[in-house]
Amino acid sequence: MTSIAATGLNVATPRAFVGPAARLSAPVRLNYPWKFSSVKRMVMSVKATSEGEIISDKVEKSIQEAKETCADDPVSGECVAAWDEVEELSAAASHARDKKKAGGSDPLEEYCSDNPETDECRTYDN
Amino acid sequence: MAVSTIYSTQALNSTHFLTSSPSSSSKQVFFYRRQTNRRFNTIITCAAQQTVVIGLAADSGCGKSTFMRRLTSVFGGAAEPPKGGNPDSNTLISDMTTVICLDDYHSLDRTGRKEKGVTALDPRANDFDLMYEQVKALKSGIAVEKPIYNHVTGLLDAPELIQPPKILVIEGLHPMFDERVRDLLDFSIYLDISNEVKFAWKIQRDMAERGHSLESIKASIEARKPDFDAFIDPQKQYADAVIEVLPTQLIPDDNEGKVLRVRLIMKEGVKYFSPVYLFDEGSTISWIPCGRKLTCSYPGIKFNYQPDSYFDNEASVVEMDGQFDRLDELIYVESHLSNLSTKFYGEVTQQMLKHADFPGSNNGTGLFQTIVGLKIRDLYEQLIANKANAPTEASKA
């Protein structure tokens, strides 16, 4: 605790002091990892789900639009085109779900599928 | 197949080498002999890159990845999107095959279609001229810059370079719609899903999606039906093979759509394609493999084979109703089907097991998709062998 006070770092408001104290805050970060990395962690989790979220939002919006368009005139070209859009987006959403399930979660596996000859990825069966 | 015509001239009376033809950009050497007192046109087949083009038609964008993955796996290697390119590219590339999604030839993007009130199924939303030109170029061994239709944003992205592969598969809604493109296809397949099965599959796919309800799924299918029946469905009369998926007849009043009855309709008289048969070609057989040698769980398996006519064409139909539970059922069935074009005993079973996690791996959809994949491989090998013999024949003329 005394070392933090000595560096002049105010632990109570970490964000305000990230700039000038960046180098000095490295050992502090190790002791209190949750205090400094919390912002980064939030950003990363938003990025990971955003593609699936984007498509899901689009599907929802397109269904709303299709219902509205078709309420006016159920046989018009606009109504049919709106439902076609719903279909296209639903297909894209299901692909995104399958891709996520198929495993974009292990970066080593992803890397090795692209570069099987590198040292990290070589397998010896016998 | 690039065909080059060479006209002889009077002044030449010995063997000659000619380089580069006007019709393709790859370097080819031509060899011809002039006969005296005879003016003739020699048609010499260029023996370089010969691309075999396969067309696959089915509804709903390019989500036929199950079929594509089975097909490309028959040839070996995994099919992946092109590396380093647009991450939303619809193209799949493996060692021998390249799969192109015909949605890339949309002439109107999503906003354009909304403005005009036109669905993606409508031919007005697709650029068939570009499709024909590019497929023709790829077939002749010329690389093309193909546009990309981004399914997520609904916009047309910058084009990507596609190198001519050994086998080109064009999949989408309209591979057989345009007559010129149809003539370029060496083999064509149509995936015909019946309305009940389509409804059941779409429910399974979309109910997990926030915003969808049973009504919205139903409305979506019904709104697209008129365009589908007018533009997409008629293509099945041109297909060389049709895989028809229907609800099962083994379970009365089944509406879950889990057990399927799948029919493989194979046109007779297609070059390099010999239909699969049970017991003997041209006879009518009904076969239930379950019995003493094989015990199956409910509802079991039923096979049918018969000659038939499909849209005024002679065809042979193999039908499977039911599901596979175990490996030995699969191998037992495989050993009794004939003309599968397998290279070794059990190849169909092995391919099915390789992709046991794919949908349809336990019923006729997976089985017939795998068999069609093997038939295409057989067709490819025959075509290549034939083209290798053709130049020697032409030089004898």
Coordinates of C-alpha atoms in Angstrom, one line a residue, chain B residues 16-20 26-31 44-47:
Chain B
H16 CA 3.7 -26.4 -87.6
F17 CA 3.6 -25.2 -84.0
L18 CA 1.2 -22.4 -83.2
T19 CA 1.2 -20.6 -79.8
S20 CA -1.6 -18.8 -78.1
S26 CA -3.3 -19.5 -70.9
K27 CA -0.4 -20.6 -73.0
Q28 CA -1.2 -23.6 -75.2
V29 CA 0.7 -25.2 -78.0
F30 CA -1.1 -26.5 -81.0
F31 CA 0.1 -29.1 -83.3
I44 CA -8.3 -29.1 -81.7
T45 CA -9.2 -29.4 -78.0
C46 CA -6.9 -27.4 -75.7
A47 CA -5.5 -30.0 -73.3

